[in-house]
Amino acid sequence: MIRVDDFVKALSLTTLCASSKNEWPIESADLNRPGLQFAGHYEYFAMERPQVIGKAEMGYLESLEPEVRVARLRKFFSYPIPCVILCRGMRPPEELVPLAKEHDVPVFQTDVVTTRFFMNAIIYMRQCLAPRETLHGVLLEVYGVGVLITGRSGVGKSEAALELVKRGHQLVADDVVDVCKVSDDRLTGESPEMVRHLMEIRGIGIIDIKAMYGIGSVLMRKSIDLVVHLEKWDETKEYDRYGLTDEYTSIMDVKVPRIVLPVRPGRNLAIIIEVAARNFSLKKLGYSAAQELDRRTNEMMQQRMQDMKL
């Protein structure tokens, strides 16, 4: 479902004809340009989508005789379409608005060109219709990387995040992260409005990061690129020391790189998370220090074997 008022506000639309409906039962982030329908072809009519009239559709409507135009528009509005949007600031034919009112279909206008409006509307509808889930953790932007810090309550997630904010990075959400699956391989996270920019520090209470560190210390939304899981140091557990194998976790069926950081007194988690973010960026560019070490080791062993043969 998409709320009409939110749709109008987000895309800066002007209302030419209002409707009694507050929501549209839209399930797909797609639009339709009804040029074929104005020409009389309704075999493959995507009537469940918002109908966008651009310069080509308007030019065709204006070329029709008034009687023909009324008949074509009457048939068009007889279908249960959610709304009509006119692009480029164009004014509708005089027959369009009365027919829209008759069928309770809202008509909107935008000054944006048709292709750009398509892009903006699809992005907005994808955001609205995307699957959502709430996770426990802290989300920050660290050197351009969206880092989701997870772990049990009291392990030090908020303290590490606070140190990262002091070092110039940006907080997105603390404790509660609303995750949105915007595509098959991309997740974004944001904070619920009630606790946005707020952080809980045990022993101090609730602090306002935006008020304390400035507008540059917070971010509304960020992609989730890397998960850093904090856990108390377990002497009996063998932790990864080389990083030759990549570990992943699944969030809403999306694979996200994951690293486990053992926590014990004396470890500076903020610096380690910064290094993890930089190392992640290097891996995306195709460089891995662990693989480089492995390559050097293999070359040295091969050289020694050749020397022994000689």
CSV table of N, CA, C and O in Angstrom, one decimal, residues 175-252:
chain,number,residue,atom,x,y,z
A,175,ASP,N,20.7,0.8,18.8
A,175,ASP,CA,19.9,-0.2,19.5
A,175,ASP,C,18.8,-0.8,18.6
A,175,ASP,O,18.7,-2.0,18.6
A,176,VAL,N,18.1,0.0,17.9
A,176,VAL,CA,17.0,-0.5,17.0
A,176,VAL,C,17.3,0.0,15.6
A,176,VAL,O,17.4,1.2,15.4
A,177,VAL,N,17.4,-1.0,14.7
A,177,VAL,CA,17.7,-0.6,13.3
A,177,VAL,C,16.5,-1.2,12.4
A,177,VAL,O,16.3,-2.4,12.4
A,178,ASP,N,15.9,-0.3,11.7
A,178,ASP,CA,14.8,-0.7,10.7
A,178,ASP,C,15.5,-1.0,9.4
A,178,ASP,O,16.1,-0.1,8.8
A,179,VAL,N,15.5,-2.2,9.0
A,179,VAL,CA,16.2,-2.7,7.8
A,179,VAL,C,15.2,-2.8,6.6
A,179,VAL,O,14.1,-3.4,6.8
A,180,CYS,N,15.6,-2.3,5.5
A,180,CYS,CA,14.7,-2.3,4.3
A,180,CYS,C,15.5,-3.0,3.2
A,180,CYS,O,16.6,-2.7,2.9
A,181,LYS,N,14.8,-4.0,2.6
A,181,LYS,CA,15.4,-4.7,1.4
A,181,LYS,C,15.0,-4.0,0.1
A,181,LYS,O,14.0,-4.2,-0.4
A,182,VAL,N,15.9,-3.1,-0.3
A,182,VAL,CA,15.5,-2.3,-1.5
A,182,VAL,C,15.8,-3.0,-2.8
A,182,VAL,O,15.2,-2.5,-3.8
A,183,SER,N,16.6,-4.0,-2.8
A,183,SER,CA,16.7,-4.8,-4.0
A,183,SER,C,17.2,-6.2,-3.6
A,183,SER,O,17.3,-6.5,-2.4
A,184,ASP,N,17.4,-7.1,-4.6
A,184,ASP,CA,17.7,-8.5,-4.2
A,184,ASP,C,19.0,-8.7,-3.5
A,184,ASP,O,19.2,-9.7,-2.8
A,185,ASP,N,19.9,-7.7,-3.6
A,185,ASP,CA,21.2,-7.8,-3.0
A,185,ASP,C,21.7,-6.6,-2.3
A,185,ASP,O,22.8,-6.3,-2.0
A,186,ARG,N,20.7,-5.7,-1.9
A,186,ARG,CA,21.0,-4.5,-1.2
A,186,ARG,C,20.1,-4.2,0.0
A,186,ARG,O,18.8,-4.3,-0.2
A,187,LEU,N,20.6,-3.9,1.1
A,187,LEU,CA,19.8,-3.6,2.3
A,187,LEU,C,20.2,-2.2,2.8
A,187,LEU,O,21.4,-1.7,2.6
A,188,THR,N,19.2,-1.4,3.3
A,188,THR,CA,19.5,-0.2,3.9
A,188,THR,C,18.9,-0.2,5.3
A,188,THR,O,18.0,-0.9,5.6
A,189,GLY,N,19.5,0.6,6.2
A,189,GLY,CA,19.0,0.7,7.5
A,189,GLY,C,18.8,2.2,8.0
A,189,GLY,O,19.5,3.1,7.5
A,190,GLU,N,17.8,2.4,8.9
A,190,GLU,CA,17.6,3.7,9.4
A,190,GLU,C,17.0,3.5,10.8
A,190,GLU,O,16.7,2.4,11.3
A,191,SER,N,16.9,4.6,11.5
A,191,SER,CA,16.5,4.6,12.9
A,191,SER,C,15.0,4.9,12.9
A,191,SER,O,14.5,5.7,12.2
A,192,PRO,N,14.2,4.2,13.8
A,192,PRO,CA,12.8,4.6,14.1
A,192,PRO,C,12.8,6.1,14.5
A,192,PRO,O,13.7,6.6,15.2
A,193,GLU,N,11.8,6.8,14.0
A,193,GLU,CA,11.7,8.3,14.3
A,193,GLU,C,11.7,8.6,15.8
A,193,GLU,O,12.3,9.6,16.2
A,194,MET,N,11.1,7.7,16.6
A,194,MET,CA,11.0,8.0,18.0
A,194,MET,C,12.4,8.1,18.7
A,194,MET,O,12.6,8.9,19.6
A,195,VAL,N,13.4,7.3,18.3
A,195,VAL,CA,14.7,7.3,18.9
A,195,VAL,C,15.8,7.8,18.0
A,195,VAL,O,17.0,7.5,18.2
A,196,ARG,N,15.4,8.5,16.9
A,196,ARG,CA,16.4,9.0,15.9
A,196,ARG,C,17.4,9.9,16.6
A,196,ARG,O,17.1,10.8,17.3
A,197,HIS,N,18.7,9.7,16.3
A,197,HIS,CA,19.8,10.5,16.8
A,197,HIS,C,20.1,10.3,18.3
A,197,HIS,O,21.0,11.0,18.8
A,198,LEU,N,19.4,9.4,19.0
A,198,LEU,CA,19.6,9.2,20.4
A,198,LEU,C,20.4,7.9,20.6
A,198,LEU,O,20.3,7.0,19.9
A,199,MET,N,21.1,7.9,21.7
A,199,MET,CA,22.0,6.8,22.1
A,199,MET,C,21.9,6.6,23.6
A,199,MET,O,21.9,7.5,24.4
A,200,GLU,N,21.9,5.3,24.0
A,200,GLU,CA,21.9,5.0,25.4
A,200,GLU,C,23.2,4.5,25.8
A,200,GLU,O,23.8,3.6,25.3
A,201,ILE,N,23.8,5.2,26.9
A,201,ILE,CA,25.1,4.8,27.4
A,201,ILE,C,24.8,4.4,28.9
A,201,ILE,O,24.4,5.3,29.7
A,202,ARG,N,25.1,3.2,29.2
A,202,ARG,CA,24.9,2.7,30.6
A,202,ARG,C,25.7,3.5,31.6
A,202,ARG,O,26.9,3.7,31.4
A,203,GLY,N,25.0,4.0,32.6
A,203,GLY,CA,25.7,4.8,33.7
A,203,GLY,C,25.5,6.3,33.4
A,203,GLY,O,25.6,7.1,34.4
A,204,ILE,N,25.1,6.7,32.2
A,204,ILE,CA,24.9,8.1,31.9
A,204,ILE,C,23.4,8.3,31.5
A,204,ILE,O,22.7,9.2,31.9
A,205,GLY,N,22.9,7.4,30.7
A,205,GLY,CA,21.5,7.5,30.2
A,205,GLY,C,21.4,7.8,28.7
A,205,GLY,O,22.3,7.4,27.9
A,206,ILE,N,20.4,8.5,28.3
A,206,ILE,CA,20.1,8.8,26.9
A,206,ILE,C,20.9,10.1,26.6
A,206,ILE,O,20.8,11.1,27.3
A,207,ILE,N,21.6,10.1,25.5
A,207,ILE,CA,22.2,11.3,25.0
A,207,ILE,C,21.8,11.6,23.6
A,207,ILE,O,21.4,10.6,22.8
A,208,ASP,N,21.8,12.8,23.2
A,208,ASP,CA,21.4,13.2,21.8
A,208,ASP,C,22.7,13.5,21.0
A,208,ASP,O,23.4,14.5,21.2
A,209,ILE,N,23.0,12.6,20.1
A,209,ILE,CA,24.3,12.7,19.3
A,209,ILE,C,24.3,13.9,18.4
A,209,ILE,O,25.3,14.6,18.3
A,210,LYS,N,23.1,14.2,17.8
A,210,LYS,CA,23.1,15.4,16.9
A,210,LYS,C,23.3,16.7,17.7
A,210,LYS,O,24.0,17.6,17.2
A,211,ALA,N,22.7,16.8,18.9
A,211,ALA,CA,22.8,18.0,19.7
A,211,ALA,C,24.2,18.1,20.3
A,211,ALA,O,24.8,19.2,20.4
A,212,MET,N,24.8,17.0,20.6
A,212,MET,CA,26.1,17.0,21.3
A,212,MET,C,27.3,17.1,20.3
A,212,MET,O,28.3,17.8,20.6
A,213,TYR,N,27.2,16.5,19.1
A,213,TYR,CA,28.3,16.5,18.2
A,213,TYR,C,28.1,17.2,16.9
A,213,TYR,O,29.0,17.2,16.0
A,214,GLY,N,26.8,17.7,16.7
A,214,GLY,CA,26.6,18.4,15.5
A,214,GLY,C,25.9,17.6,14.4
A,214,GLY,O,25.9,16.4,14.4
A,215,ILE,N,25.3,18.3,13.4
A,215,ILE,CA,24.6,17.7,12.3
A,215,ILE,C,25.4,16.7,11.5
A,215,ILE,O,24.9,15.7,10.9
A,216,GLY,N,26.7,17.0,11.4
A,216,GLY,CA,27.6,16.1,10.6
A,216,GLY,C,27.9,14.8,11.3
A,216,GLY,O,28.5,13.9,10.7
A,217,SER,N,27.4,14.5,12.5
A,217,SER,CA,27.7,13.3,13.2
A,217,SER,C,26.6,12.3,13.0
A,217,SER,O,26.7,11.1,13.5
A,218,VAL,N,25.5,12.6,12.3
A,218,VAL,CA,24.4,11.7,12.1
A,218,VAL,C,24.0,11.6,10.7
A,218,VAL,O,24.4,12.4,9.8
A,219,LEU,N,23.3,10.5,10.4
A,219,LEU,CA,22.9,10.2,9.0
A,219,LEU,C,21.5,9.6,9.0
A,219,LEU,O,21.2,8.8,10.0
A,220,MET,N,20.7,9.9,8.1
A,220,MET,CA,19.3,9.4,8.1
A,220,MET,C,19.2,7.9,7.7
A,220,MET,O,18.5,7.1,8.3
A,221,ARG,N,20.0,7.6,6.7
A,221,ARG,CA,19.9,6.2,6.1
A,221,ARG,C,21.2,5.8,5.5
A,221,ARG,O,21.9,6.6,5.0
A,222,LYS,N,21.5,4.5,5.6
A,222,LYS,CA,22.7,4.0,5.1
A,222,LYS,C,22.6,2.5,4.7
A,222,LYS,O,21.9,1.8,5.3
A,223,SER,N,23.3,2.1,3.6
A,223,SER,CA,23.3,0.7,3.2
A,223,SER,C,24.0,-0.1,4.2
A,223,SER,O,25.0,0.4,4.9
A,224,ILE,N,23.7,-1.4,4.4
A,224,ILE,CA,24.3,-2.3,5.3
A,224,ILE,C,25.3,-3.1,4.5
A,224,ILE,O,25.0,-4.0,3.8
A,225,ASP,N,26.6,-2.7,4.6
A,225,ASP,CA,27.7,-3.3,3.8
A,225,ASP,C,28.4,-4.4,4.6
A,225,ASP,O,29.0,-5.3,4.0
A,226,LEU,N,28.6,-4.2,5.9
A,226,LEU,CA,29.4,-5.1,6.7
A,226,LEU,C,28.8,-5.2,8.1
A,226,LEU,O,28.3,-4.3,8.7
A,227,VAL,N,28.8,-6.5,8.6
A,227,VAL,CA,28.3,-6.8,9.9
A,227,VAL,C,29.5,-7.1,10.8
A,227,VAL,O,30.3,-7.9,10.5
A,228,VAL,N,29.7,-6.3,11.9
A,228,VAL,CA,30.7,-6.6,12.9
A,228,VAL,C,30.0,-7.1,14.2
A,228,VAL,O,29.3,-6.4,14.8
A,229,HIS,N,30.3,-8.4,14.5
A,229,HIS,CA,29.6,-9.0,15.6
A,229,HIS,C,30.6,-9.0,16.8
A,229,HIS,O,31.7,-9.5,16.7
A,230,LEU,N,30.2,-8.4,17.9
A,230,LEU,CA,31.0,-8.3,19.1
A,230,LEU,C,30.6,-9.4,20.1
A,230,LEU,O,29.4,-9.6,20.3
A,231,GLU,N,31.6,-10.1,20.6
A,231,GLU,CA,31.3,-11.1,21.6
A,231,GLU,C,32.4,-11.2,22.7
A,231,GLU,O,33.6,-10.8,22.4
A,232,LYS,N,32.1,-11.5,23.9
A,232,LYS,CA,33.1,-11.6,24.9
A,232,LYS,C,34.2,-12.6,24.6
A,232,LYS,O,33.8,-13.7,24.1
A,233,TRP,N,35.4,-12.3,24.9
A,233,TRP,CA,36.5,-13.2,24.6
A,233,TRP,C,36.4,-14.5,25.2
A,233,TRP,O,36.2,-14.7,26.4
A,234,ASP,N,36.5,-15.6,24.4
A,234,ASP,CA,36.4,-17.0,24.9
A,234,ASP,C,37.7,-17.6,24.7
A,234,ASP,O,38.1,-17.9,23.6
A,235,GLU,N,38.4,-18.0,25.8
A,235,GLU,CA,39.7,-18.5,25.7
A,235,GLU,C,39.7,-19.9,25.0
A,235,GLU,O,40.7,-20.3,24.5
A,236,THR,N,38.6,-20.6,25.0
A,236,THR,CA,38.5,-21.9,24.4
A,236,THR,C,38.2,-21.9,22.9
A,236,THR,O,38.2,-22.9,22.3
A,237,LYS,N,37.9,-20.7,22.4
A,237,LYS,CA,37.5,-20.6,21.0
A,237,LYS,C,38.6,-20.1,20.2
A,237,LYS,O,39.4,-19.3,20.6
A,238,GLU,N,38.7,-20.7,19.0
A,238,GLU,CA,39.7,-20.3,18.0
A,238,GLU,C,39.2,-19.2,17.1
A,238,GLU,O,38.3,-19.5,16.3
A,239,TYR,N,39.8,-18.1,17.1
A,239,TYR,CA,39.3,-16.9,16.3
A,239,TYR,C,40.2,-16.9,15.0
A,239,TYR,O,41.4,-17.3,15.0
A,240,ASP,N,39.6,-16.3,14.0
A,240,ASP,CA,40.3,-16.2,12.7
A,240,ASP,C,41.4,-15.2,12.9
A,240,ASP,O,41.2,-14.0,13.3
A,241,ARG,N,42.7,-15.6,12.5
A,241,ARG,CA,43.8,-14.7,12.6
A,241,ARG,C,44.4,-14.3,11.3
A,241,ARG,O,45.2,-13.4,11.2
A,242,TYR,N,43.9,-14.9,10.2
A,242,TYR,CA,44.5,-14.6,8.9
A,242,TYR,C,43.5,-13.9,7.9
A,242,TYR,O,43.9,-13.1,7.1
A,243,GLY,N,42.2,-14.3,8.0
A,243,GLY,CA,41.2,-13.7,7.1
A,243,GLY,C,41.2,-14.2,5.7
A,243,GLY,O,40.8,-13.5,4.8
A,244,LEU,N,41.7,-15.5,5.5
A,244,LEU,CA,41.7,-16.1,4.2
A,244,LEU,C,40.3,-16.5,3.7
A,244,LEU,O,40.1,-16.5,2.5
A,245,THR,N,39.5,-16.8,4.7
A,245,THR,CA,38.1,-17.2,4.3
A,245,THR,C,37.1,-16.1,4.7
A,245,THR,O,37.2,-15.6,5.8
A,246,ASP,N,36.2,-15.8,3.9
A,246,ASP,CA,35.2,-14.8,4.2
A,246,ASP,C,34.0,-15.4,4.8
A,246,ASP,O,33.5,-16.5,4.4
A,247,GLU,N,33.5,-14.8,5.8
A,247,GLU,CA,32.3,-15.2,6.5
A,247,GLU,C,31.1,-14.3,6.2
A,247,GLU,O,31.3,-13.1,6.0
A,248,TYR,N,29.9,-14.9,6.0
A,248,TYR,CA,28.8,-14.1,5.7
A,248,TYR,C,27.6,-14.4,6.6
A,248,TYR,O,27.6,-15.5,7.3
A,249,THR,N,26.7,-13.5,6.8
A,249,THR,CA,25.5,-13.7,7.5
A,249,THR,C,24.3,-13.3,6.6
A,249,THR,O,24.5,-12.5,5.6
A,250,SER,N,23.2,-13.9,6.8
A,250,SER,CA,22.0,-13.7,5.9
A,250,SER,C,21.0,-12.8,6.7
A,250,SER,O,20.6,-13.1,7.8
A,251,ILE,N,20.7,-11.7,6.0
A,251,ILE,CA,19.7,-10.7,6.6
A,251,ILE,C,18.6,-10.6,5.5
A,251,ILE,O,18.9,-10.1,4.4
A,252,MET,N,17.4,-11.1,5.7
A,252,MET,CA,16.3,-11.0,4.8
A,252,MET,C,16.8,-11.6,3.4
A,252,MET,O,16.5,-11.0,2.4
